Structures are given as structure tokens and as C-alpha cells.
CSV table of C-alpha atoms in Angstrom, one decimal:
chain,number,residue,atom,x,y,z
O,337,MET,CA,-12.0,3.7,7.9
O,338,VAL,CA,-10.3,1.4,5.4
O,339,ARG,CA,-7.4,2.8,3.4
O,340,SER,CA,-6.1,2.3,-0.1
O,341,MET,CA,-2.4,1.5,-0.3
O,342,THR,CA,-1.8,4.0,-3.1
O,343,GLY,CA,-1.4,7.7,-2.2
O,344,TYR,CA,0.6,10.9,-2.3
O,345,GLY,CA,1.4,13.5,0.4
O,346,ARG,CA,3.6,16.6,0.6
O,347,GLY,CA,4.9,18.6,3.6
O,348,GLU,CA,7.0,21.7,3.7
O,349,VAL,CA,8.5,23.6,6.6
O,350,VAL,CA,10.5,26.8,6.4
O,351,ASP,CA,12.4,28.0,9.5
O,352,ASN,CA,15.3,30.5,9.9
O,353,GLY,CA,16.4,30.3,6.3
O,354,VAL,CA,16.1,26.5,6.0
O,355,SER,CA,13.4,25.0,3.8
O,356,VAL,CA,12.6,21.3,4.3
O,357,THR,CA,10.3,19.4,1.9
O,358,VAL,CA,9.1,15.8,2.3
O,359,GLU,CA,7.1,13.9,-0.3
O,360,LEU,CA,5.5,10.5,0.0
O,361,ARG,CA,4.4,8.2,-2.8
O,362,ALA,CA,3.0,4.7,-2.3
O,363,VAL,CA,1.8,1.8,-4.5
O,364,ASN,CA,0.5,-1.7,-3.7
O,365,ASN,CA,2.8,-4.2,-2.0
O,366,ARG,CA,2.2,-7.3,0.1
O,367,TYR,CA,4.2,-5.9,3.1
O,368,LEU,CA,5.5,-2.5,4.2
O,369,ASP,CA,8.5,-1.5,2.1
O,370,CYS,CA,9.8,1.9,2.9
O,371,THR,CA,12.6,3.7,1.1
O,372,ILE,CA,13.9,7.1,2.1
O,373,LYS,CA,15.8,9.1,-0.4
O,374,MET,CA,17.7,12.0,1.1
O,375,PRO,CA,21.2,13.7,1.1
O,376,ARG,CA,23.8,11.6,2.9
O,377,ALA,CA,24.5,14.4,5.3
O,378,TYR,CA,21.1,14.0,6.9
O,379,LEU,CA,21.0,10.2,7.2
O,380,PHE,CA,21.0,10.6,11.0
O,381,VAL,CA,17.3,11.3,10.8
O,382,GLU,CA,16.4,8.3,8.7
O,383,ASP,CA,15.6,5.9,11.5
O,384,ALA,CA,13.4,8.4,13.3
O,385,MET,CA,11.5,9.0,10.0
O,386,LYS,CA,11.0,5.3,9.4
O,387,GLU,CA,9.7,4.7,12.9
O,388,ARG,CA,7.2,7.6,12.5
O,389,LEU,CA,6.1,6.3,9.1
O,390,GLN,CA,5.7,2.7,10.3
O,391,ALA,CA,3.4,3.9,13.0
O,392,LYS,CA,1.0,5.4,10.5
O,393,VAL,CA,1.2,3.1,7.5
O,394,GLY,CA,0.5,-0.7,7.6
O,395,ARG,CA,1.6,-1.9,4.2
O,396,GLY,CA,2.5,-0.8,0.7
O,397,LYS,CA,5.7,0.3,-1.1
O,398,VAL,CA,6.4,3.8,0.2
O,399,ASP,CA,9.0,6.1,-1.3
O,400,VAL,CA,10.0,9.1,0.7
O,401,TYR,CA,11.8,12.0,-1.0
O,402,VAL,CA,13.5,14.6,1.2
O,403,ASN,CA,14.9,18.0,0.0
O,404,ILE,CA,16.7,20.5,2.2
O,405,ALA,CA,17.5,24.0,0.9
O,406,HIS,CA,19.1,27.0,2.7
O,407,THR,CA,17.1,29.9,1.3
O,408,ALA,CA,19.0,32.7,3.1
O,409,GLY,CA,22.4,31.6,1.8
O,410,ASP,CA,23.9,31.7,5.3
O,411,ASP,CA,24.8,28.0,5.4
O,412,THR,CA,28.5,28.7,4.5
O,413,VAL,CA,31.3,30.5,6.3
O,414,VAL,CA,34.6,31.9,5.0
O,415,THR,CA,37.7,31.3,7.2
O,416,VAL,CA,41.2,32.7,6.9
O,417,ASN,CA,44.2,30.5,7.2
O,418,THR,CA,46.2,33.0,9.2
O,419,ALA,CA,49.4,31.0,9.6
O,420,LEU,CA,49.5,30.4,5.8
O,421,ALA,CA,48.8,34.0,5.0
O,422,LYS,CA,51.7,35.2,7.2
O,423,SER,CA,54.0,32.8,5.5
O,424,TYR,CA,53.0,34.2,2.1
O,425,ILE,CA,53.6,37.7,3.4
O,426,ASP,CA,57.0,36.8,4.7
O,427,ALA,CA,57.9,35.2,1.4
O,428,LEU,CA,56.7,38.3,-0.5
O,429,LYS,CA,58.7,40.6,1.7
O,430,GLU,CA,61.7,38.6,1.0
O,431,LEU,CA,61.1,38.7,-2.8
O,432,TYR,CA,60.4,42.5,-3.0
O,433,GLU,CA,63.3,43.4,-0.7
O,434,LEU,CA,65.7,41.8,-3.1
O,435,ASP,CA,65.3,44.9,-5.4
O,436,GLY,CA,64.5,47.4,-2.7
O,437,GLY,CA,60.7,47.4,-3.1
O,438,ASN,CA,58.3,47.7,-0.2
O,439,TYR,CA,55.2,45.7,-1.3
O,440,ILE,CA,53.5,45.8,2.1
O,441,LYS,CA,52.8,49.5,1.9
O,442,LYS,CA,51.2,49.3,-1.5
O,443,SER,CA,47.4,49.4,-1.5
O,444,GLY,CA,45.4,46.3,-2.4
O,445,TYR,CA,48.0,43.8,-1.3
O,446,ALA,CA,45.3,41.9,0.8
O,447,ALA,CA,43.2,41.2,-2.2
O,448,ASP,CA,46.2,39.9,-4.0
O,449,LEU,CA,47.1,37.8,-1.1
O,450,ALA,CA,43.7,36.2,-1.0
O,451,LYS,CA,44.2,34.8,-4.4
O,452,PHE,CA,46.9,32.5,-3.2
O,453,PRO,CA,45.9,28.8,-2.7
O,454,ASP,CA,44.2,27.9,0.6
O,455,VAL,CA,44.5,31.4,2.2
O,456,LEU,CA,40.7,31.6,2.2
O,457,THR,CA,38.5,28.5,2.9
O,458,VAL,CA,34.8,28.2,2.3
O,459,GLU,CA,33.1,25.7,4.6
O,460,LYS,CA,29.6,24.7,5.4
O,461,LYS,CA,28.4,26.1,8.7
O,462,GLU,CA,27.8,23.5,11.3
O,463,GLU,CA,24.1,22.7,11.5
O,464,ASP,CA,21.9,22.2,14.6
O,465,GLN,CA,21.1,18.5,14.0
O,466,GLU,CA,18.4,18.4,16.7
O,467,ARG,CA,16.6,21.4,15.2
O,468,LEU,CA,16.9,19.9,11.7
O,469,LYS,CA,15.5,16.6,12.9
O,470,GLU,CA,12.5,18.4,14.4
O,471,LEU,CA,11.9,20.2,11.0
O,472,LEU,CA,12.1,17.0,9.1
O,473,LEU,CA,9.7,15.1,11.3
O,474,GLU,CA,7.3,18.1,11.2
O,475,ALA,CA,7.4,18.1,7.4
O,476,LEU,CA,6.9,14.3,7.5
O,477,GLU,CA,3.8,14.6,9.7
O,478,THR,CA,2.3,17.1,7.3
O,479,ALA,CA,3.0,14.9,4.4
O,480,LEU,CA,1.5,11.9,6.2
O,481,ALA,CA,-1.7,13.8,7.0
O,482,GLY,CA,-2.3,14.5,3.3
O,483,PHE,CA,-1.1,11.0,2.3
O,484,ASN,CA,-3.6,9.3,4.7
O,485,ASP,CA,-6.4,11.6,3.7
O,486,MET,CA,-6.0,10.6,0.0
O,487,ARG,CA,-5.8,6.9,1.0
O,488,GLU,CA,-8.9,7.1,3.1
O,489,THR,CA,-10.8,8.8,0.3
O,490,GLU,CA,-9.8,6.1,-2.1
O,491,GLY,CA,-10.4,3.4,0.5
O,492,ALA,CA,-14.0,4.5,1.0
O,493,LYS,CA,-14.6,4.2,-2.7
O,494,LEU,CA,-13.1,0.7,-2.7
O,495,ALA,CA,-15.1,-0.4,0.3
O,496,GLN,CA,-18.3,0.9,-1.3
O,497,ASP,CA,-17.6,-1.1,-4.5
O,498,ILE,CA,-16.8,-4.3,-2.4
O,499,LEU,CA,-20.0,-3.9,-0.4
O,500,SER,CA,-22.0,-3.5,-3.6
O,501,ARG,CA,-20.6,-6.6,-5.1
O,502,GLY,CA,-21.2,-8.4,-1.8
O,503,GLU,CA,-24.9,-7.5,-2.1
O,504,THR,CA,-24.9,-9.0,-5.6
O,505,ILE,CA,-23.4,-12.2,-4.3
O,506,GLU,CA,-26.0,-12.4,-1.6
O,507,ALA,CA,-28.8,-12.1,-4.2
O,508,LEU,CA,-27.2,-14.8,-6.3
O,509,VAL,CA,-26.9,-17.1,-3.3
O,510,GLY,CA,-30.6,-16.5,-2.7
O,511,LYS,CA,-31.2,-17.7,-6.3
O,512,VAL,CA,-29.2,-20.9,-5.6
O,513,GLU,CA,-31.2,-21.6,-2.5
O,514,GLU,CA,-34.5,-21.1,-4.4
O,515,ARG,CA,-33.3,-23.3,-7.2
O,516,ALA,CA,-32.1,-26.2,-4.9
O,517,PRO,CA,-35.5,-27.9,-4.2
O,518,GLY,CA,-36.4,-27.7,-8.0
O,519,ILE,CA,-33.2,-29.6,-8.8
O,520,VAL,CA,-34.3,-32.6,-6.8
O,521,ALA,CA,-37.9,-32.5,-8.2
O,522,ASP,CA,-36.6,-32.3,-11.7
O,523,TYR,CA,-34.3,-35.3,-11.0
O,524,ARG,CA,-37.2,-37.3,-9.6
O,525,ALA,CA,-39.4,-36.5,-12.6
O,526,ARG,CA,-36.7,-37.6,-15.0
O,527,LEU,CA,-36.0,-40.7,-13.0
O,528,THR,CA,-39.7,-41.7,-13.0
O,529,ALA,CA,-40.0,-41.0,-16.8
O,530,ARG,CA,-36.9,-43.1,-17.5
O,531,MET,CA,-38.0,-46.0,-15.4
O,532,SER,CA,-41.5,-45.9,-17.0
O,533,GLU,CA,-39.9,-46.0,-20.4
O,534,VAL,CA,-37.7,-49.0,-19.5
O,535,LEU,CA,-40.3,-50.9,-17.5
O,536,GLN,CA,-43.2,-49.9,-19.8
O,537,ASN,CA,-46.3,-51.7,-18.4
O,538,THR,CA,-44.6,-53.0,-15.3
O,539,GLN,CA,-45.5,-51.4,-12.0
O,540,ILE,CA,-42.9,-48.8,-10.8
O,541,ASP,CA,-41.6,-49.2,-7.3
O,542,GLU,CA,-42.4,-45.8,-5.8
O,543,GLY,CA,-40.3,-46.6,-2.7
O,544,ARG,CA,-37.2,-47.1,-5.0
O,545,ILE,CA,-37.9,-43.7,-6.7
O,546,LEU,CA,-38.1,-42.0,-3.3
O,547,THR,CA,-34.9,-43.7,-2.1
O,548,GLU,CA,-32.9,-42.6,-5.3
O,549,ALA,CA,-34.3,-39.1,-5.0
O,550,ALA,CA,-33.3,-38.9,-1.4
O,551,ILE,CA,-29.7,-40.1,-2.2
O,552,TYR,CA,-29.5,-37.5,-5.0
O,553,ALA,CA,-30.8,-34.8,-2.8
O,554,ASP,CA,-28.1,-35.5,-0.2
O,555,LYS,CA,-25.4,-35.3,-2.9
O,556,VAL,CA,-26.6,-32.0,-4.3
O,557,ALA,CA,-27.5,-30.3,-1.0
O,558,VAL,CA,-25.8,-26.9,-0.8
O,559,ASP,CA,-27.4,-25.7,2.4
O,560,GLU,CA,-24.1,-25.7,4.3
O,561,GLU,CA,-22.2,-23.9,1.6
O,562,THR,CA,-24.8,-21.1,1.2
O,563,VAL,CA,-25.0,-20.6,5.0
O,564,ARG,CA,-21.2,-20.3,5.1
O,565,LEU,CA,-21.2,-17.9,2.2
O,566,ARG,CA,-23.8,-15.7,4.0
O,567,SER,CA,-21.6,-15.9,7.1
O,568,HIS,CA,-18.5,-14.8,5.1
O,569,LEU,CA,-20.5,-11.9,3.7
O,570,SER,CA,-21.4,-10.8,7.2
O,571,GLN,CA,-17.7,-11.0,8.2
O,572,LEU,CA,-16.8,-9.0,5.1
O,573,ARG,CA,-19.2,-6.2,6.1
O,574,GLU,CA,-18.0,-6.3,9.7
O,575,MET,CA,-14.3,-6.0,8.7
O,576,LEU,CA,-14.9,-3.1,6.3
O,577,GLY,CA,-16.9,-1.4,9.1
O,578,GLN,CA,-14.1,-1.8,11.6
O,579,GLY,CA,-11.6,-0.2,9.2
O,580,GLY,CA,-7.8,-0.1,9.7
O,581,GLY,CA,-5.4,-2.5,8.1
O,582,VAL,CA,-7.9,-5.3,7.1
O,583,GLY,CA,-6.4,-6.0,3.6
O,584,ARG,CA,-4.7,-9.2,4.6
O,585,LYS,CA,-7.6,-10.6,6.6
O,586,LEU,CA,-10.0,-9.9,3.7
O,587,ASP,CA,-7.5,-11.6,1.3
O,588,PHE,CA,-7.8,-14.8,3.4
O,589,LEU,CA,-11.6,-14.4,3.7
O,590,ILE,CA,-12.1,-14.2,-0.1
O,591,GLN,CA,-10.3,-17.5,-0.4
O,592,GLU,CA,-13.1,-19.0,1.7
O,593,PHE,CA,-15.6,-17.4,-0.7
O,594,ASN,CA,-14.0,-19.2,-3.6
O,595,ARG,CA,-14.0,-22.5,-1.8
O,596,GLU,CA,-17.7,-22.4,-1.1
O,597,ALA,CA,-18.6,-21.3,-4.6
O,598,ASN,CA,-16.5,-24.1,-6.1
O,599,THR,CA,-18.2,-26.7,-3.9
O,600,ILE,CA,-21.6,-25.5,-4.9
O,601,GLY,CA,-20.6,-25.7,-8.5
O,602,SER,CA,-19.3,-29.2,-8.2
O,603,LYS,CA,-22.4,-30.4,-6.4
O,604,CYS,CA,-25.1,-29.0,-8.6
O,605,ASN,CA,-24.9,-30.5,-12.1
O,606,ASP,CA,-27.7,-28.2,-13.1
O,607,ILE,CA,-27.3,-25.8,-16.0
O,608,GLU,CA,-29.1,-22.8,-14.4
O,609,THR,CA,-27.3,-23.2,-11.1
O,610,SER,CA,-24.0,-23.5,-12.9
O,611,ARG,CA,-24.7,-20.2,-14.5
O,612,ILE,CA,-25.4,-18.6,-11.2
O,613,VAL,CA,-22.2,-20.0,-9.7
O,614,VAL,CA,-20.2,-18.5,-12.6
O,615,ASP,CA,-21.8,-15.1,-11.8
O,616,ILE,CA,-20.9,-15.6,-8.1
O,617,LYS,CA,-17.3,-16.4,-8.9
O,618,ALA,CA,-17.0,-13.4,-11.3
O,619,GLU,CA,-18.1,-11.1,-8.4
O,620,ILE,CA,-15.7,-12.8,-6.0
O,621,GLU,CA,-12.8,-12.2,-8.4
O,622,LYS,CA,-13.7,-8.5,-8.7
O,623,ILE,CA,-13.8,-8.2,-4.9
O,624,ARG,CA,-10.4,-10.0,-4.7
O,625,GLU,CA,-8.9,-7.5,-7.2
O,626,GLN,CA,-10.2,-4.6,-5.1
O,627,ILE,CA,-8.9,-6.1,-1.8
O,628,GLN,CA,-5.4,-6.1,-3.3
O,629,ASN,CA,-5.5,-2.3,-3.2
O,630,LEU,CA,-6.5,-2.1,0.5
O,631,GLU,CA,-3.9,-1.6,3.3
């Protein structure tokens, strides 16, 4: 199934007091451009996440947002600088013994001691990086699943619109083919009338008329172009049916559509055919715009 390049996905995993959230947003881009925005402390997972994403996404500008929260509040630990505390105690003993006091026996001295600088230190508890990596990749997989579901839904709508416009082009090509023999007949009739007017009573050389008509018919023949257009339409349907990352291939194919339409327009200096060619080119342009949204 073909996919749109635009989409959104979200994945969340909660485990042992750690909540990991991964969000994906993507817009159109010629190539795959992936940016992961996450706290610097967790950059060790970035390469693994990019590798996982590149395996699931062909092209587009993808922004990945990562949020990690510790819901249980047990991500920090308080440590005592024992050596420094003992130094403070010795200093206090010395101060209070100067006037005969005995501070150590007074209740609550430990709380007072804790107020001194650097006696207590609050530090982040060391995290299990491997486990955190597993949680991040799990959340990413969930986000990717929703992300790709949305892109496939949008891609199906785009493909349906492209196929519908392809059918319109095919019908218009049929009109060009029907009109082609009449162009030569009209030219022959105009040529005969003009020669009759110029030569008046002189006998018209029917062989010369046929020769001129044949030369003109060769100049305005569009059989090859219409056959190629039908072949391109067949390729278009086949690529959309195969699915996957066909956006670039379709982009090249639509250039061939334009080339054939332009050639038909330049060959047929017939007003009705020119109008049909304009309609064909309008449908081709609409298809080209839709293809720009496909992966």
C-alpha cells in the first residue's frame, strides 16, 4: 500500500516508575530527514532510534520528540559526606568547649549539622541504560505503528484520486485518437477548396492533393504519443498497486506524461485537439501535485 509522507504517531511506555513518551510528526520532503529531540542524558539511544525509523520510513521530514519522566520520584538519592560532617563536628566541639559547653549532647544537633554546606548531597540515581533503551525503542515502535497507519490511510485516498485522474486522461486520449483522422480529412477538404479557388476552371491534380494530405498526415500523426501515454497510465496503475515507496518513480513517470502531452499539442494545430490537450495537461499537473505527497 502506498503511503503519504505526512503523519503523526504517539507511543508511551510506563515501567517501574519510568514513563517514556515518543511522538512522531512528518511533512513532505524530497529525502528522509530525521531529527530526534531528546534530553542530552539519553543521546546514547539516538543512533538505535534512527536506525529503527529508517527501516520503516522511506522519505519525508520526520521530527521525533522524546520525553522521559520518573513518576515514582525515586530517581534521586541523598548521600552523606561523612568525612566533611566529622570535620564540622570536631570544629563545633572546639568552639563550644571554649566556654565549657557540650553541644554534642544537645538534642537536634544532627539537623543543624545537615544545614552546613555540602554535608548532604542530592544526586540522580544511576539508570539502567539498557533497560531505558528497550523502553525507548518499544515506545518508538508503538508510535511508528500509529504513524504508518495514518500515512497508509492518507496514501489510499491519494492513490484513489490519482487513479481517478488517470481514467480521465485515458478518456481524453481516446478523444484525441478519434479526432486524429478528421484532422487530415479537414485539411484535405480545405486544401482542395483553396486550390479550386486559385485555379478556378483549371483541372485540379488529385494526385498532388493526396500527396500533400499524406505529408500533412505524417506531420500530425500522434499514434506513437497516444500509445506511450496509455503505456504510462498502465505503469502508473501497476506502481500504485505494488505500493511501498513509489513516490520518486512516479515523479519521473509523470515527467514522461508531460512530454507526450506537449508533443501531441505541438503536432496538432487543431483547435479542438488543443483544447483536449490542455485538459490532459491540467489532469497531469493535478496528479503531479498529489505524487509530491507520496513516500
